[in-house]
PDB file of C-alpha atoms in Angstrom:
ATOM      1  CA  MET A   1      -0.043   0.000  -0.089  1.00 62.00           C
ATOM      2  CA  LYS A   2       1.116   3.551  -0.921  1.00 72.00           C
ATOM      3  CA  ILE A   3      -0.089   6.994  -1.077  1.00 72.00           C
ATOM      4  CA  HIS A   4      -0.844   8.093  -4.438  1.00 60.00           C
ATOM      5  CA  LYS A   5       1.217  11.172  -5.948  1.00 70.00           C
ATOM      6  CA  GLU A   6      -1.828  13.055  -6.414  1.00 68.00           C
ATOM      7  CA  GLY A   7      -2.695  13.028  -2.538  1.00 63.00           C
ATOM      8  CA  ARG A   8       0.765  13.763  -1.235  1.00 73.00           C
ATOM      9  CA  ARG A   9       0.513  17.690  -1.240  1.00 80.00           C
ATOM     10  CA  ILE A  10      -3.079  17.578  -0.138  1.00 77.00           C
ATOM     11  CA  LEU A  11      -2.226  15.381   2.807  1.00 78.00           C
ATOM     12  CA  PHE A  12       0.626  17.625   3.758  1.00 86.00           C
ATOM     13  CA  VAL A  13      -1.358  20.697   3.838  1.00 86.00           C
ATOM     14  CA  THR A  14      -3.979  19.381   5.483  1.00 85.00           C
ATOM     15  CA  LEU A  15      -1.745  17.861   8.176  1.00 88.00           C
ATOM     16  CA  LEU A  16      -0.125  21.500   8.860  1.00 90.00           C
ATOM     17  CA  ILE A  17      -3.632  23.218   8.650  1.00 89.00           C
ATOM     18  CA  LEU A  18      -4.905  20.392  11.431  1.00 88.00           C
ATOM     19  CA  LEU A  19      -1.915  20.766  13.794  1.00 90.00           C
ATOM     20  CA  VAL A  20      -2.447  24.602  13.636  1.00 89.00           C
ATOM     21  CA  LEU A  21      -5.888  24.304  14.714  1.00 88.00           C
ATOM     22  CA  ASN A  22      -4.972  21.905  17.449  1.00 85.00           C
ATOM     23  CA  LEU A  23      -2.303  24.292  18.780  1.00 85.00           C
ATOM     24  CA  LEU A  24      -4.675  27.159  18.830  1.00 84.00           C
ATOM     25  CA  VAL A  25      -7.456  25.151  20.681  1.00 82.00           C
ATOM     26  CA  PHE A  26      -5.312  23.833  23.052  1.00 83.00           C
ATOM     27  CA  ASN A  27      -3.427  27.518  23.496  1.00 81.00           C
ATOM     28  CA  PHE A  28      -6.854  29.065  24.165  1.00 81.00           C
ATOM     29  CA  ASN A  29      -8.906  26.358  25.844  1.00 78.00           C
ATOM     30  CA  LYS A  30      -6.232  25.203  28.513  1.00 75.00           C
ATOM     31  CA  GLY A  31      -9.024  24.436  31.075  1.00 72.00           C
ATOM     32  CA  ALA A  32     -11.077  22.415  28.728  1.00 79.00           C
ATOM     33  CA  ASP A  33      -9.385  18.905  28.610  1.00 78.00           C
ATOM     34  CA  LEU A  34     -12.117  16.948  27.510  1.00 80.00           C
ATOM     35  CA  PHE A  35     -12.898  19.248  24.541  1.00 81.00           C
ATOM     36  CA  ASN A  36      -9.530  19.507  23.815  1.00 79.00           C
ATOM     37  CA  ARG A  37      -9.189  15.627  23.459  1.00 83.00           C
ATOM     38  CA  LEU A  38     -12.080  15.543  21.440  1.00 87.00           C
ATOM     39  CA  PHE A  39     -11.003  18.008  19.073  1.00 84.00           C
ATOM     40  CA  ALA A  40      -7.915  16.428  18.491  1.00 85.00           C
ATOM     41  CA  GLY A  41      -9.424  12.882  18.008  1.00 88.00           C
ATOM     42  CA  ALA A  42     -12.010  14.715  15.350  1.00 90.00           C
ATOM     43  CA  THR A  43      -8.923  16.139  13.533  1.00 87.00           C
ATOM     44  CA  VAL A  44      -7.181  12.896  13.539  1.00 89.00           C
ATOM     45  CA  ILE A  45     -10.145  11.081  12.190  1.00 87.00           C
ATOM     46  CA  VAL A  46     -10.530  14.004   9.434  1.00 85.00           C
ATOM     47  CA  PHE A  47      -6.890  13.244   8.333  1.00 84.00           C
ATOM     48  CA  LEU A  48      -7.202   9.439   8.208  1.00 83.00           C
ATOM     49  CA  LEU A  49     -10.393   9.776   5.973  1.00 78.00           C
ATOM     50  CA  ILE A  50      -8.611  11.787   3.650  1.00 78.00           C
ATOM     51  CA  LEU A  51      -5.292   9.634   3.979  1.00 77.00           C
ATOM     52  CA  GLN A  52      -7.570   6.258   3.002  1.00 71.00           C
ATOM     53  CA  PHE A  53      -9.000   8.229   0.059  1.00 72.00           C
ATOM     54  CA  PHE A  54      -5.632   8.452  -1.345  1.00 74.00           C
ATOM     55  CA  ARG A  55      -4.322   5.014  -1.212  1.00 72.00           C
ATOM     56  CA  SER A  56      -3.014   3.291  -4.033  1.00 71.00           C
ATOM     57  CA  PRO A  57      -2.871  -0.486  -3.384  1.00 71.00           C
ATOM     58  CA  PHE A  58      -0.845  -2.996  -5.448  1.00 71.00           C
ATOM     59  CA  ARG A  59      -2.817  -4.722  -8.033  1.00 73.00           C
ATOM     60  CA  HIS A  60      -1.873  -8.181  -9.571  1.00 69.00           C
ATOM     61  CA  LEU A  61      -2.482  -7.031 -13.225  1.00 71.00           C
ATOM     62  CA  PHE A  62      -2.786  -9.260 -16.163  1.00 72.00           C
ATOM     63  CA  THR A  63      -3.624  -8.672 -19.782  1.00 74.00           C
ATOM     64  CA  HIS A  64      -5.290 -10.051 -22.353  1.00 83.00           C
ATOM     65  CA  GLU A  65      -6.151  -8.411 -25.690  1.00 83.00           C
ATOM     66  CA  ASP A  66      -9.955  -8.853 -26.017  1.00 89.00           C
ATOM     67  CA  LEU A  67     -10.883  -8.887 -22.269  1.00 93.00           C
ATOM     68  CA  LEU A  68     -11.751  -5.408 -20.797  1.00 94.00           C
ATOM     69  CA  LEU A  69     -10.776  -4.699 -17.062  1.00 94.00           C
ATOM     70  CA  ALA A  70     -12.617  -2.430 -14.723  1.00 94.00           C
ATOM     71  CA  PRO A  71     -11.096   1.056 -14.988  1.00 93.00           C
ATOM     72  CA  ALA A  72     -11.629   1.810 -11.392  1.00 90.00           C
ATOM     73  CA  ASP A  73     -12.923   0.233  -7.799  1.00 90.00           C
ATOM     74  CA  GLY A  74     -16.951   0.496  -7.134  1.00 91.00           C
ATOM     75  CA  LYS A  75     -20.175  -0.796  -7.995  1.00 94.00           C
ATOM     76  CA  VAL A  76     -21.722  -1.487 -11.595  1.00 95.00           C
ATOM     77  CA  VAL A  77     -24.504   0.872 -11.742  1.00 92.00           C
ATOM     78  CA  VAL A  78     -25.276   0.587 -15.331  1.00 92.00           C
ATOM     79  CA  ILE A  79     -25.379  -2.082 -17.708  1.00 95.00           C
ATOM     80  CA  GLU A  80     -27.669  -0.666 -21.231  1.00 95.00           C
ATOM     81  CA  ASN A  81     -27.378   0.034 -24.866  1.00 95.00           C
ATOM     82  CA  VAL A  82     -27.258   3.954 -25.416  1.00 94.00           C
ATOM     83  CA  PHE A  83     -26.588   6.323 -28.053  1.00 94.00           C
ATOM     84  CA  GLU A  84     -22.817   7.614 -27.467  1.00 93.00           C
ATOM     85  CA  PRO A  85     -23.241  11.232 -29.220  1.00 92.00           C
ATOM     86  CA  GLU A  86     -19.720  12.327 -28.949  1.00 93.00           C
ATOM     87  CA  TYR A  87     -17.464  10.204 -30.940  1.00 95.00           C
ATOM     88  CA  PHE A  88     -19.347   6.934 -32.268  1.00 94.00           C
ATOM     89  CA  GLU A  89     -22.644   8.672 -33.095  1.00 92.00           C
ATOM     90  CA  ASP A  90     -24.185   5.452 -32.887  1.00 94.00           C
ATOM     91  CA  GLU A  91     -25.453   2.658 -30.205  1.00 96.00           C
ATOM     92  CA  ARG A  92     -23.264   1.055 -27.975  1.00 96.00           C
ATOM     93  CA  LYS A  93     -23.286  -0.760 -24.763  1.00 96.00           C
ATOM     94  CA  GLN A  94     -22.561   1.203 -21.699  1.00 96.00           C
ATOM     95  CA  ILE A  95     -21.100   0.064 -18.695  1.00 96.00           C
ATOM     96  CA  SER A  96     -20.623   2.281 -15.658  1.00 94.00           C
ATOM     97  CA  ILE A  97     -18.690   2.176 -12.104  1.00 94.00           C
ATOM     98  CA  PHE A  98     -19.776   4.335  -9.362  1.00 91.00           C
ATOM     99  CA  MET A  99     -16.902   5.210  -7.129  1.00 87.00           C
ATOM    100  CA  SER A 100     -18.141   6.098  -3.318  1.00 82.00           C
ATOM    101  CA  PRO A 101     -15.401   8.347  -1.148  1.00 77.00           C
ATOM    102  CA  ILE A 102     -14.395   5.069   0.466  1.00 79.00           C
ATOM    103  CA  ASN A 103     -13.099   3.474  -2.811  1.00 80.00           C
ATOM    104  CA  VAL A 104      -9.664   3.811  -4.306  1.00 75.00           C
ATOM    105  CA  HIS A 105      -9.751   6.420  -6.908  1.00 80.00           C
ATOM    106  CA  VAL A 106      -7.229   5.693  -9.300  1.00 86.00           C
ATOM    107  CA  THR A 107      -8.324   5.287 -12.807  1.00 89.00           C
ATOM    108  CA  ARG A 108      -6.648   2.267 -15.112  1.00 91.00           C
ATOM    109  CA  ASN A 109      -6.909   1.717 -18.677  1.00 93.00           C
ATOM    110  CA  PRO A 110      -9.190  -0.942 -19.366  1.00 93.00           C
ATOM    111  CA  ILE A 111      -7.688  -2.332 -22.697  1.00 93.00           C
ATOM    112  CA  SER A 112      -4.334  -2.016 -24.356  1.00 93.00           C
ATOM    113  CA  GLY A 113      -3.971  -0.091 -27.528  1.00 93.00           C
ATOM    114  CA  LEU A 114      -3.794   3.110 -29.183  1.00 95.00           C
ATOM    115  CA  VAL A 115      -5.319   6.444 -28.118  1.00 96.00           C
ATOM    116  CA  LYS A 116      -7.355   7.538 -31.236  1.00 96.00           C
ATOM    117  CA  TYR A 117      -9.080  10.321 -29.283  1.00 96.00           C
ATOM    118  CA  PHE A 118      -9.079  12.626 -26.216  1.00 96.00           C
ATOM    119  CA  LYS A 119     -10.810  15.413 -25.163  1.00 94.00           C
ATOM    120  CA  TYR A 120     -11.251  17.251 -21.663  1.00 92.00           C
ATOM    121  CA  HIS A 121     -14.732  18.859 -21.144  1.00 89.00           C
ATOM    122  CA  PRO A 122     -15.258  21.216 -18.234  1.00 85.00           C
ATOM    123  CA  GLY A 123     -18.854  20.935 -17.047  1.00 69.00           C
ATOM    124  CA  ASN A 124     -21.297  20.645 -14.148  1.00 65.00           C
ATOM    125  CA  TYR A 125     -21.012  18.694 -10.645  1.00 59.00           C
ATOM    126  CA  LEU A 126     -24.115  16.755 -10.602  1.00 61.00           C
ATOM    127  CA  VAL A 127     -24.175  13.583  -8.358  1.00 59.00           C
ATOM    128  CA  ALA A 128     -22.443  10.703 -10.226  1.00 55.00           C
ATOM    129  CA  TRP A 129     -25.490   8.585 -10.367  1.00 55.00           C
ATOM    130  CA  HIS A 130     -27.695  11.475 -12.103  1.00 56.00           C
ATOM    131  CA  PRO A 131     -28.107  10.224 -15.683  1.00 57.00           C
ATOM    132  CA  LYS A 132     -27.156  13.384 -17.210  1.00 58.00           C
ATOM    133  CA  SER A 133     -23.865  13.455 -15.295  1.00 58.00           C
ATOM    134  CA  SER A 134     -22.223  11.406 -18.334  1.00 64.00           C
ATOM    135  CA  THR A 135     -22.745  14.418 -20.501  1.00 64.00           C
ATOM    136  CA  GLN A 136     -22.952  17.280 -18.560  1.00 68.00           C
ATOM    137  CA  ASN A 137     -20.386  17.144 -15.908  1.00 78.00           C
ATOM    138  CA  GLU A 138     -16.694  17.843 -15.793  1.00 85.00           C
ATOM    139  CA  ARG A 139     -15.391  14.705 -17.763  1.00 87.00           C
ATOM    140  CA  THR A 140     -12.628  13.418 -20.053  1.00 91.00           C
ATOM    141  CA  THR A 141     -13.225  10.924 -22.847  1.00 94.00           C
ATOM    142  CA  VAL A 142     -10.769   8.612 -24.311  1.00 95.00           C
ATOM    143  CA  VAL A 143     -11.093   6.240 -27.381  1.00 96.00           C
ATOM    144  CA  VAL A 144      -8.546   3.481 -27.741  1.00 96.00           C
ATOM    145  CA  GLU A 145      -8.158   1.416 -30.578  1.00 94.00           C
ATOM    146  CA  SER A 146      -7.506  -1.932 -28.843  1.00 90.00           C
ATOM    147  CA  ASP A 147      -5.215  -4.401 -29.598  1.00 86.00           C
ATOM    148  CA  ALA A 148      -8.105  -6.863 -30.376  1.00 86.00           C
ATOM    149  CA  GLY A 149      -9.298  -4.375 -32.922  1.00 87.00           C
ATOM    150  CA  PRO A 150     -12.667  -2.697 -31.673  1.00 92.00           C
ATOM    151  CA  LEU A 151     -12.764   0.606 -30.375  1.00 95.00           C
ATOM    152  CA  VAL A 152     -13.543   1.386 -26.715  1.00 96.00           C
ATOM    153  CA  LEU A 153     -14.630   4.391 -25.294  1.00 97.00           C
ATOM    154  CA  PHE A 154     -14.168   5.125 -21.262  1.00 94.00           C
ATOM    155  CA  ARG A 155     -15.051   8.533 -19.191  1.00 93.00           C
ATOM    156  CA  GLN A 156     -13.972   9.722 -16.377  1.00 91.00           C
ATOM    157  CA  ILE A 157     -16.963  11.795 -14.522  1.00 89.00           C
ATOM    158  CA  ALA A 158     -16.565  14.234 -11.898  1.00 82.00           C
ATOM    159  CA  GLY A 159     -19.460  13.999  -9.276  1.00 67.00           C
ATOM    160  CA  ALA A 160     -21.084  16.410  -6.416  1.00 58.00           C
ATOM    161  CA  MET A 161     -17.579  15.821  -4.220  1.00 55.00           C
ATOM    162  CA  ALA A 162     -15.201  15.664  -7.028  1.00 51.00           C
ATOM    163  CA  ARG A 163     -13.933  19.116  -8.153  1.00 57.00           C
ATOM    164  CA  ARG A 164     -10.684  17.691 -10.106  1.00 74.00           C
ATOM    165  CA  ILE A 165     -10.168  15.391 -12.784  1.00 83.00           C
ATOM    166  CA  VAL A 166      -6.394  14.276 -13.388  1.00 85.00           C
ATOM    167  CA  TRP A 167      -5.353  12.333 -16.682  1.00 89.00           C
ATOM    168  CA  TYR A 168      -2.187  10.822 -17.720  1.00 90.00           C
ATOM    169  CA  VAL A 169      -3.047  10.130 -21.470  1.00 90.00           C
ATOM    170  CA  ASN A 170      -3.063  11.935 -24.689  1.00 90.00           C
ATOM    171  CA  GLU A 171      -4.257  11.271 -28.292  1.00 92.00           C
ATOM    172  CA  GLY A 172      -1.695   9.416 -30.064  1.00 92.00           C
ATOM    173  CA  ASP A 173      -0.084   7.595 -26.886  1.00 93.00           C
ATOM    174  CA  GLU A 174       0.093   3.606 -26.806  1.00 94.00           C
ATOM    175  CA  VAL A 175      -1.501   2.546 -23.382  1.00 93.00           C
ATOM    176  CA  SER A 176      -1.166  -0.574 -21.604  1.00 91.00           C
ATOM    177  CA  GLN A 177      -3.885  -2.560 -20.000  1.00 92.00           C
ATOM    178  CA  GLY A 178      -4.313  -1.961 -15.992  1.00 87.00           C
ATOM    179  CA  GLU A 179      -1.624   0.771 -16.107  1.00 89.00           C
ATOM    180  CA  GLU A 180      -3.177   4.047 -14.498  1.00 88.00           C
ATOM    181  CA  PHE A 181      -4.609   6.701 -17.166  1.00 88.00           C
ATOM    182  CA  GLY A 182      -5.806   9.161 -14.242  1.00 87.00           C
ATOM    183  CA  PHE A 183      -7.147  10.114 -10.989  1.00 82.00           C
ATOM    184  CA  ILE A 184     -10.548  11.575  -9.798  1.00 82.00           C
ATOM    185  CA  LYS A 185     -10.207  13.606  -6.531  1.00 73.00           C
ATOM    186  CA  PHE A 186     -13.063  12.989  -4.100  1.00 64.00           C
ATOM    187  CA  GLY A 187     -15.603  11.287  -6.470  1.00 62.00           C
ATOM    188  CA  SER A 188     -17.012   9.891  -8.840  1.00 81.00           C
ATOM    189  CA  ARG A 189     -17.907   7.323 -11.770  1.00 86.00           C
ATOM    190  CA  VAL A 190     -16.267   5.728 -15.033  1.00 92.00           C
ATOM    191  CA  ASP A 191     -18.058   5.114 -18.077  1.00 94.00           C
ATOM    192  CA  VAL A 192     -16.971   2.455 -20.515  1.00 96.00           C
ATOM    193  CA  PHE A 193     -18.642   2.359 -24.130  1.00 97.00           C
ATOM    194  CA  VAL A 194     -18.325  -1.016 -26.196  1.00 96.00           C
ATOM    195  CA  PRO A 195     -19.778  -2.405 -29.043  1.00 95.00           C
ATOM    196  CA  ILE A 196     -23.268  -3.739 -29.053  1.00 95.00           C
ATOM    197  CA  ASP A 197     -22.078  -7.657 -29.533  1.00 92.00           C
ATOM    198  CA  THR A 198     -19.900  -7.222 -26.420  1.00 94.00           C
ATOM    199  CA  GLU A 199     -20.312 -10.173 -24.062  1.00 94.00           C
ATOM    200  CA  ILE A 200     -20.814  -8.712 -20.332  1.00 96.00           C
ATOM    201  CA  LYS A 201     -18.945 -10.437 -17.488  1.00 95.00           C
ATOM    202  CA  VAL A 202     -20.346  -8.318 -14.677  1.00 96.00           C
ATOM    203  CA  GLU A 203     -23.605  -7.690 -12.946  1.00 95.00           C
ATOM    204  CA  LEU A 204     -25.845  -4.624 -11.771  1.00 94.00           C
ATOM    205  CA  GLY A 205     -24.607  -4.068  -8.325  1.00 94.00           C
ATOM    206  CA  GLN A 206     -21.433  -6.317  -8.476  1.00 96.00           C
ATOM    207  CA  LYS A 207     -18.368  -4.542  -6.795  1.00 95.00           C
ATOM    208  CA  VAL A 208     -15.167  -4.497  -9.173  1.00 95.00           C
ATOM    209  CA  LYS A 209     -11.426  -3.881  -8.621  1.00 91.00           C
ATOM    210  CA  GLY A 210      -9.747  -1.706 -10.739  1.00 88.00           C
ATOM    211  CA  GLY A 211      -7.184  -3.331 -13.060  1.00 87.00           C
ATOM    212  CA  GLU A 212      -8.582  -6.840 -11.876  1.00 89.00           C
ATOM    213  CA  THR A 213     -12.106  -7.722 -12.492  1.00 93.00           C
ATOM    214  CA  VAL A 214     -12.995  -8.708 -15.978  1.00 94.00           C
ATOM    215  CA  ILE A 215     -15.847  -6.630 -17.098  1.00 95.00           C
ATOM    216  CA  CYS A 216     -16.529  -7.633 -20.675  1.00 94.00           C
ATOM    217  CA  GLN A 217     -15.088  -9.628 -23.800  1.00 94.00           C
ATOM    218  CA  LEU A 218     -14.699  -7.908 -26.996  1.00 92.00           C
ATOM    219  CA  LYS A 219     -16.035 -10.232 -30.280  1.00 87.00           C
ATOM    220  CA  VAL A 220     -12.786 -10.299 -32.413  1.00 81.00           C
ATOM    221  CA  LYS A 221     -13.563 -10.639 -35.883  1.00 67.00           C
TER     222      LYS A 221
END
């Protein structure tokens, strides 16, 4: 287990602020021992909650050209056929994974291949399970031409708590399955769009692990 690089500065600043607050409280409330101890305990809990959010556990990664791995930790909240308007402009099968504040928020490449399209969209911060969050919230869209052949679109989506999306890929990059492609700070969800004839390997409500759980199998022609 390690702390993700995106959290190190936040954790350092948070620790300094909490230490200063504790020093001020103890200095001005010298006679209120119970309150001081409760306050100190509350600040420790706050720090630990933020610390666990930025954890980056080791994952046993494997690669297979026609199997898609979960791009994030969380729960499968959508499996349906939808019209994808941004890149494909046709019907695709969508799989969405909701990431709660207690999940690991590293996002990983679900498949190996070449990045054919990348775009960052500023936007709103609707709750992540809202149907319109996929098209109206702050988000990134990545399309990879998989080594198996089919194109796969995946999208980081910010939510009500998430206020910053970080990405490490750009158009033209070669990406490897299971490796990090970004991080969503304090939120939200990842959508995956695959061809209609893709075989789904997960169920609604199922909990998945990024880089480990197989979510679907592409049809290779």
